[in-house]
Short mmCIF file of C-alpha atoms and ligand atoms in Angstrom, two decimals:
data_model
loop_
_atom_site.label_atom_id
_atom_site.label_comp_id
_atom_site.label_asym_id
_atom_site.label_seq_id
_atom_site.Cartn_x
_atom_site.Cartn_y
_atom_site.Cartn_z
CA UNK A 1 -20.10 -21.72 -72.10
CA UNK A 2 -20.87 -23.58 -69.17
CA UNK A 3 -23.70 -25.89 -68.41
CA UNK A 4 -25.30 -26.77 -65.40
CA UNK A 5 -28.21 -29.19 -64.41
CA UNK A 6 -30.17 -28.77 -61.20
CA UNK A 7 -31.79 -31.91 -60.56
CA UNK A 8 -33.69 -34.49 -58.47
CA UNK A 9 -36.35 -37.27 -58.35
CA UNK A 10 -37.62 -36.29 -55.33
CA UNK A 11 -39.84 -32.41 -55.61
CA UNK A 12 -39.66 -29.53 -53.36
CA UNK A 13 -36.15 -30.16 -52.19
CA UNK A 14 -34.64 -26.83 -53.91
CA UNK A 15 -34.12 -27.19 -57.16
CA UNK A 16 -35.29 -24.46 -59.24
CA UNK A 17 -34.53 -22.48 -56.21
CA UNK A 18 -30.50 -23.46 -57.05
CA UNK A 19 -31.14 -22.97 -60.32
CA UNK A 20 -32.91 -19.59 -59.94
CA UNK A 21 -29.71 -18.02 -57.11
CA UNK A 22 -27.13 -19.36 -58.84
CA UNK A 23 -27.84 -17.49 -62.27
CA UNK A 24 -29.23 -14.61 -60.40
CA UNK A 25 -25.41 -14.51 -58.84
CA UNK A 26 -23.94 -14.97 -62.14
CA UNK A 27 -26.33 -11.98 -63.70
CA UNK A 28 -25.14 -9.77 -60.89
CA UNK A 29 -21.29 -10.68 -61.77
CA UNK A 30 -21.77 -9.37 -65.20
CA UNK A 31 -21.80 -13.08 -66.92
CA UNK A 32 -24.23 -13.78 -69.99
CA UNK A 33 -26.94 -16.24 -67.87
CA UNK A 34 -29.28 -18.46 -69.46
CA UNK A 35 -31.89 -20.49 -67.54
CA UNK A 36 -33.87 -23.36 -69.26
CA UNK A 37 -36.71 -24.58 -67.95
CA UNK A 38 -37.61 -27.89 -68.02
CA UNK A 39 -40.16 -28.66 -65.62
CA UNK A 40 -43.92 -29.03 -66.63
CA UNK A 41 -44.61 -27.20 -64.14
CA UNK A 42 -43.08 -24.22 -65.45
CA UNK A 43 -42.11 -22.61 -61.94
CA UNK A 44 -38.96 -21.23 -63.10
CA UNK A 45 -41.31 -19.52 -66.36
CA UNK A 46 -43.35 -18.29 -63.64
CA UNK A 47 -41.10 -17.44 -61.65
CA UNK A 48 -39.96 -14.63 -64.12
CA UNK A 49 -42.88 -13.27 -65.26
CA UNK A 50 -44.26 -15.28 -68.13
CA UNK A 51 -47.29 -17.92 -67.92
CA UNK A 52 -46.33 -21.55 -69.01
CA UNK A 53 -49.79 -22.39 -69.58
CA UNK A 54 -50.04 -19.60 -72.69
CA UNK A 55 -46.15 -18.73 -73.81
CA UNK A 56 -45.35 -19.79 -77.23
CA UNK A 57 -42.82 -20.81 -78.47
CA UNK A 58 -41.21 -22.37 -75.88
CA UNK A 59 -39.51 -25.60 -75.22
CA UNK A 60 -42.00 -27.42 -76.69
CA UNK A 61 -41.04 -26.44 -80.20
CA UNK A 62 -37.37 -27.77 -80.05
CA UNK A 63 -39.20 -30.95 -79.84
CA UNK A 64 -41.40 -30.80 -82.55
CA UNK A 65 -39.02 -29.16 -85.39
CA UNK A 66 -36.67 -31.75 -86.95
CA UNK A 67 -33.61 -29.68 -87.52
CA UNK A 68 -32.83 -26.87 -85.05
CA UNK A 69 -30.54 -24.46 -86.12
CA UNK A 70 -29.37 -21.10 -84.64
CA UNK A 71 -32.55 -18.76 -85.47
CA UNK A 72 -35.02 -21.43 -84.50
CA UNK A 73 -33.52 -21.66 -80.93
CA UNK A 74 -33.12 -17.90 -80.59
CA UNK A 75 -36.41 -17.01 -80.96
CA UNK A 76 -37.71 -19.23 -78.40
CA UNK A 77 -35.57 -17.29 -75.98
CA UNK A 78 -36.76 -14.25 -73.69
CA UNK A 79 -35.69 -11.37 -71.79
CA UNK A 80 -35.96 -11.29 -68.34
CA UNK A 81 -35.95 -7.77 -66.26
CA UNK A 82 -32.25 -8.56 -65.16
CA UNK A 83 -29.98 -7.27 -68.29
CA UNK A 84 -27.85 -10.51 -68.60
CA UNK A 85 -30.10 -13.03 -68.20
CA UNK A 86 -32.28 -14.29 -70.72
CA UNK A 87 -34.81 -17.68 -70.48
CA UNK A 88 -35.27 -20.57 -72.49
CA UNK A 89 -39.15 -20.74 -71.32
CA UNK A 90 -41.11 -24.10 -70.47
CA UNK A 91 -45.42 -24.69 -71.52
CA UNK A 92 -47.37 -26.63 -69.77
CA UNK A 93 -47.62 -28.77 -73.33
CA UNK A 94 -43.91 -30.45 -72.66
CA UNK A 95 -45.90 -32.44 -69.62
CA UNK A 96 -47.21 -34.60 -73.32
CA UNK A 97 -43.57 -35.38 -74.82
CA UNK A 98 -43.37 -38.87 -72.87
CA UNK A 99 -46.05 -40.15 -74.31
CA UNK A 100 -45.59 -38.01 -77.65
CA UNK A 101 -41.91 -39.06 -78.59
CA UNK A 102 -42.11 -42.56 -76.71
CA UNK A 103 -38.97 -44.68 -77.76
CA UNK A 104 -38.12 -42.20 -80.77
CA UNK A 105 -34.76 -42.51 -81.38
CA UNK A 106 -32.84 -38.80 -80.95
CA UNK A 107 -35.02 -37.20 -78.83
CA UNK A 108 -32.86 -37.53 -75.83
CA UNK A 109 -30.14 -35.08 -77.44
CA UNK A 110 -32.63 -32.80 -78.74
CA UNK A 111 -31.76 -29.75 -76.30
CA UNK A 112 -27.80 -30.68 -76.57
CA UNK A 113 -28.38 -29.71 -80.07
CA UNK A 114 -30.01 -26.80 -79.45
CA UNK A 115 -27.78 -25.23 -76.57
CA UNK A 116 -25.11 -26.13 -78.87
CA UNK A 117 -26.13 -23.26 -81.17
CA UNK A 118 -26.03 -20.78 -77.83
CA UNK A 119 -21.87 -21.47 -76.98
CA UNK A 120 -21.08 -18.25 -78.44
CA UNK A 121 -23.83 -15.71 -76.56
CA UNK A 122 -23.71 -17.09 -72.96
CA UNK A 123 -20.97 -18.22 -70.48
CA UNK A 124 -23.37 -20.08 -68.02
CA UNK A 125 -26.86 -21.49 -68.49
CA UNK A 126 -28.47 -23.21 -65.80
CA UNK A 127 -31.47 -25.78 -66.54
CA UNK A 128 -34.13 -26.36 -63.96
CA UNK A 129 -35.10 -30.00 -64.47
CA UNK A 130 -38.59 -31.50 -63.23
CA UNK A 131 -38.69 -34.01 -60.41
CA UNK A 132 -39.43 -37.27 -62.52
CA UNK A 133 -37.60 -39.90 -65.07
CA UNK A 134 -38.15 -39.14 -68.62
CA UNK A 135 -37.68 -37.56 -71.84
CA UNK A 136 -36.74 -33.89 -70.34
CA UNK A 137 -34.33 -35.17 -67.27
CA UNK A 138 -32.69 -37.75 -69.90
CA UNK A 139 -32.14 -34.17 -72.31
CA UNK A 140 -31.33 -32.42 -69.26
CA UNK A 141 -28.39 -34.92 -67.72
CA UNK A 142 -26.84 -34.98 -71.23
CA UNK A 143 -26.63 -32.01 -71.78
CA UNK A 144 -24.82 -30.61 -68.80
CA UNK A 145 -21.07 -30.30 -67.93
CA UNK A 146 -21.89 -30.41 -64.42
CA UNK A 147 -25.01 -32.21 -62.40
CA UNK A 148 -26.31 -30.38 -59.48
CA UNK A 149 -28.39 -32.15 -57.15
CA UNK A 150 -29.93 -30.28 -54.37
CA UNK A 151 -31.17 -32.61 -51.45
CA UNK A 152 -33.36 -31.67 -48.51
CA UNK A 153 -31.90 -32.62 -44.74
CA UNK A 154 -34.83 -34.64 -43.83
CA UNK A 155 -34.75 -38.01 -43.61
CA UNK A 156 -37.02 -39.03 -47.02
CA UNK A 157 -34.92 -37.50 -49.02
CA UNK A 158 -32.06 -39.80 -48.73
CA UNK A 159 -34.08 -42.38 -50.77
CA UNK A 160 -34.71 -39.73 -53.11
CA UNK A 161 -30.99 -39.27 -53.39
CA UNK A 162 -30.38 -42.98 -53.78
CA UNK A 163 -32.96 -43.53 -56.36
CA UNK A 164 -31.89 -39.77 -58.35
CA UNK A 165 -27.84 -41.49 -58.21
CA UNK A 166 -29.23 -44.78 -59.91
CA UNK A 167 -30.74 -42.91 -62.81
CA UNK A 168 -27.70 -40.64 -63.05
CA UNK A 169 -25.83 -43.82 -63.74
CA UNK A 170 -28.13 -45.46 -65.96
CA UNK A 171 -27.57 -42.83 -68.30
CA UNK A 172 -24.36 -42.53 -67.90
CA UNK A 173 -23.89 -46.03 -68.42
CA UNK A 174 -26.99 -45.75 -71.98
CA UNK A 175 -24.96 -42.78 -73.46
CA UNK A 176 -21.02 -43.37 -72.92
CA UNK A 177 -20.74 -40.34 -70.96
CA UNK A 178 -19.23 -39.32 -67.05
CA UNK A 179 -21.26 -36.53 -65.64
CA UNK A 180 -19.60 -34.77 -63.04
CA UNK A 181 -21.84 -34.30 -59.81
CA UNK A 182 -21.82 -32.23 -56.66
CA UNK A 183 -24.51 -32.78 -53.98
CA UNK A 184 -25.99 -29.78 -52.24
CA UNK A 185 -27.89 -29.87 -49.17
CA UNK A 186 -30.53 -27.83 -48.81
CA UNK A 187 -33.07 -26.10 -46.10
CA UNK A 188 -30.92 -26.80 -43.44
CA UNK A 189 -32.13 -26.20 -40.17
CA UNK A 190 -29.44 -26.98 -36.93
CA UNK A 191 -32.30 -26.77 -34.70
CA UNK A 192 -34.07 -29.80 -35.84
CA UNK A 193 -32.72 -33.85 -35.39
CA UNK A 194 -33.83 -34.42 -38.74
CA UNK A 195 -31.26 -32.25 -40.26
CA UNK A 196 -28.38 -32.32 -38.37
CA UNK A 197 -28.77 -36.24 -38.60
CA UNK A 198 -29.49 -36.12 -42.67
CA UNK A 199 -26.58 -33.94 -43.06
CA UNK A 200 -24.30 -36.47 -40.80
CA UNK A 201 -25.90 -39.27 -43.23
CA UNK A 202 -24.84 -37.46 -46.32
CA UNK A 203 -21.34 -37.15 -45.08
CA UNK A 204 -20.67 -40.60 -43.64
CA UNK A 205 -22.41 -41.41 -47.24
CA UNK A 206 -21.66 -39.62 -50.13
CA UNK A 207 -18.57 -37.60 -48.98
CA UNK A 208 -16.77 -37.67 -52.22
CA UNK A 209 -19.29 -35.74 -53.88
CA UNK A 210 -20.64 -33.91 -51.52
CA UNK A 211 -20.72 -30.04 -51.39
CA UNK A 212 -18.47 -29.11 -48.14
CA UNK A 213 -21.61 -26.50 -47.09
CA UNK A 214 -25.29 -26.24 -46.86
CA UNK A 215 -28.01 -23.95 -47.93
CA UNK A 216 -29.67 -22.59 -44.81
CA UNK A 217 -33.05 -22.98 -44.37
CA UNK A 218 -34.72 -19.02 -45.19
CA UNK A 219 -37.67 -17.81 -45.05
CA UNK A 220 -36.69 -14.84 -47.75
CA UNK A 221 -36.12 -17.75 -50.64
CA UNK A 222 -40.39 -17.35 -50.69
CA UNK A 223 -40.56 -13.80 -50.27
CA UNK A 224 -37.88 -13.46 -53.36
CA UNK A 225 -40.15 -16.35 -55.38
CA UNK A 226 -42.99 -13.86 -55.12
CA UNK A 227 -41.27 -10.18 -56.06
CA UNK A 228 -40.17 -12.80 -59.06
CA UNK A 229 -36.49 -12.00 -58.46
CA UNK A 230 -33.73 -14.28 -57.62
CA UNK A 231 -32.22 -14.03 -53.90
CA UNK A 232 -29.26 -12.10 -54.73
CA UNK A 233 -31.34 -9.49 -56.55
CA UNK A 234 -33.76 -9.20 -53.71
CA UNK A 235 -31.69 -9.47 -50.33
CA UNK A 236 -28.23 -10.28 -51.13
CA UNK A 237 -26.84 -10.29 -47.77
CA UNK A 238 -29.13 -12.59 -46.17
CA UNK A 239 -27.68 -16.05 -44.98
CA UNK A 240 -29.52 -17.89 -48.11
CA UNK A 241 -28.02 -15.44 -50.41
CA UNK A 242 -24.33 -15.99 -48.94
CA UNK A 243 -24.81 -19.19 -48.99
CA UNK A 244 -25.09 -19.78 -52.82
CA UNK A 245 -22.79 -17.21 -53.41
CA UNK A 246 -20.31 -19.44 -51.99
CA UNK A 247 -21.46 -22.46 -53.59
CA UNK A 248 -21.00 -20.22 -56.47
CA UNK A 249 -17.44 -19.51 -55.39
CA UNK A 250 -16.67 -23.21 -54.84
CA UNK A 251 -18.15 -25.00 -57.89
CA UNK A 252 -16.06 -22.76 -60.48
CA UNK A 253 -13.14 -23.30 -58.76
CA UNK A 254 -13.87 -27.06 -59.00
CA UNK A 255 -13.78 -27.28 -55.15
CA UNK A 256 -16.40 -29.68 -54.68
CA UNK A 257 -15.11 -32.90 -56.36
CA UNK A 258 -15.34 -33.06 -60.02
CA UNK A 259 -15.44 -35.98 -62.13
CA UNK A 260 -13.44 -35.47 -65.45
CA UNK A 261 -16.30 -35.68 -68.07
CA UNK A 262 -15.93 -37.63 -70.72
CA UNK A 263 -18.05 -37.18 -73.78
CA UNK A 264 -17.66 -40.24 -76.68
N1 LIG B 301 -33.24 -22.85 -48.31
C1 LIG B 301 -34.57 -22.66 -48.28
N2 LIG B 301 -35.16 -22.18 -47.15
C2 LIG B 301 -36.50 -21.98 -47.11
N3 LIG B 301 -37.33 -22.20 -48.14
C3 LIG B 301 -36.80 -22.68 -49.28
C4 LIG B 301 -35.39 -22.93 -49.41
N4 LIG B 301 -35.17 -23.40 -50.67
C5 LIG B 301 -36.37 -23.44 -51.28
N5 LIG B 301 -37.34 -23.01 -50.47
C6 LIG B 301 -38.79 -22.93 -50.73
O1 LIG B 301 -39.28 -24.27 -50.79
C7 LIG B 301 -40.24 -24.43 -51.84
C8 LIG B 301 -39.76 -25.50 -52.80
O2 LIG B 301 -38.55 -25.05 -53.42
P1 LIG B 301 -38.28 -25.26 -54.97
O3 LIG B 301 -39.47 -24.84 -55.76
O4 LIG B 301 -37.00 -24.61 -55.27
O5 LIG B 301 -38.14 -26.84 -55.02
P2 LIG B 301 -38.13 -27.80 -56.30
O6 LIG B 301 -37.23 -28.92 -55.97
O7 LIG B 301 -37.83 -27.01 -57.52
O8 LIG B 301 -39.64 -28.28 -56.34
P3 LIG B 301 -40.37 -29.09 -57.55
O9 LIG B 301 -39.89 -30.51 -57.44
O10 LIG B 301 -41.83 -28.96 -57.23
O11 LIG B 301 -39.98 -28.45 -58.83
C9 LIG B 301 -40.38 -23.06 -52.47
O12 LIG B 301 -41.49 -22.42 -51.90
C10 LIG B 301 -39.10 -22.32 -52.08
O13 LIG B 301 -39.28 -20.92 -51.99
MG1 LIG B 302 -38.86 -26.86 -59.34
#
């Protein structure tokens, strides 16, 4: 089983959209998919069907139980319409677990413990974080064997980068561990200054991790959000749709540069 983390301070730059193609690509390939959801917001829960303000359980409860076993995670998880790919559903309620959980000690390895129990029914699961330091990005970050970090081609967004590769090394640094990271532009559009220059930026900046491509800018990534189904199930030969597929292709080859992670 692998895990992946989609994640960035800054919102609306892509992320549950990565999450969303990327284990809609794997679904259609046959492999066992799992997405977790992880963002208050619950767009991803949405986003297949189910209402984050009502679902029980849901993420919440791997918070509030003190032992998690097997079972217990299980039965938080949910079908989806696509066959091989199941959710790990967010409620509004985990927007509380800040101010809930506050400095208790544990909490940030609370969903490690839980996937753990999963290794044996999926071979990717892909966890849509929410765009803001805390509790759920520190679970989220730990948890994965590979960071994903989707970043608009407009010029704010750099910060956004910045300030999302600081925290990535702040807990790296708190928990002993080297998270491998690939950075994926996003919503590229060659027509406009703003992205050919942010793209130019990322490469004279950040070339060692950077993905070697870029999501297209598409207006069929909303259309798919609405029918609630992921790109690939919805118009797979669309530019958006090829796009992922190759970033796909390249991150499980290990094309985009991988650092060897390193748990203690
Ligand atoms: N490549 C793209 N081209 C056009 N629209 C896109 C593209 N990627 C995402 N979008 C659209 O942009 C909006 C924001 O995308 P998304 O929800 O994936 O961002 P996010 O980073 O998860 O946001 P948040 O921080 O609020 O969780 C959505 O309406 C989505 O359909
Ligand atoms: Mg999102």
């Amino acid at each position: 089983m692998k895990v992946w983390s989609v994640a960035n301070q800054k919102g609306g730059v892509g992320k549950t959209t990565t999450a969303v193609s990327l284990a809609g690509l794997c679904e259609l390939h046959g492999a066992r998919t799992l997405v977790v959801d992880m963002d208050p917001h619950g767009s991803m829960t949405s986003y297949f069907g189910f209402d984050p303000e009502s679902i029980q359980p849901s993420l919440y409860d791997i918070f509030q139980v003190g032992e998690i076993d097997t079972r217990f995670t299980k039965s938080i998880i949910r079908h989806t319409k696509l066959k091989n790919l199941h959710i790990l559903p967010a409620s509004t309620a985990i927007a509380t677990l800040d101010k809930q959980l506050g400095a208790k000690s544990g909490m940030g390895l609370a969903v490690v413990k839980a996937i753990s129990h999963l290794s044996d029914d999926y071979d990717h699961v892909f966890i849509d974080c929410p765009p803001m330091l805390g509790v759920l990005m520190v679970n989220a970050l730990a948890a994965c064997d590979h960071l994903i970090i989707p970043v608009q081609t407009e010029f704010l967004a750099m910060k956004g980068l910045e300030r999302m590769l600081n925290t990535l090394h702040m807990i790296e640094r708190a928990k002993s561990i080297d998270i491998a990271y690939t950075i994926v532009p996003t919503m590229y559009d060659k027509r406009t200054r703003a992205s050919v220059e942010s793209l130019q930026y990322l490469r004279d900046n950040y070339a060692e991790h950077l993905w070697n491509s870029m999501i297209p800018i598409d207006t069929r990534f909303r259309e798919s959000s609405r029918e609630g189904k992921p790109i690939s199930h919805f118009r797979v030969s669309t530019r958006g749709a090829r796009a992922y597929s190759l970033l796909l292709d390249d991150i499980l080859q290990g094309k985009t540069v991988e650092k060897k992670a390193v748990r203690v």
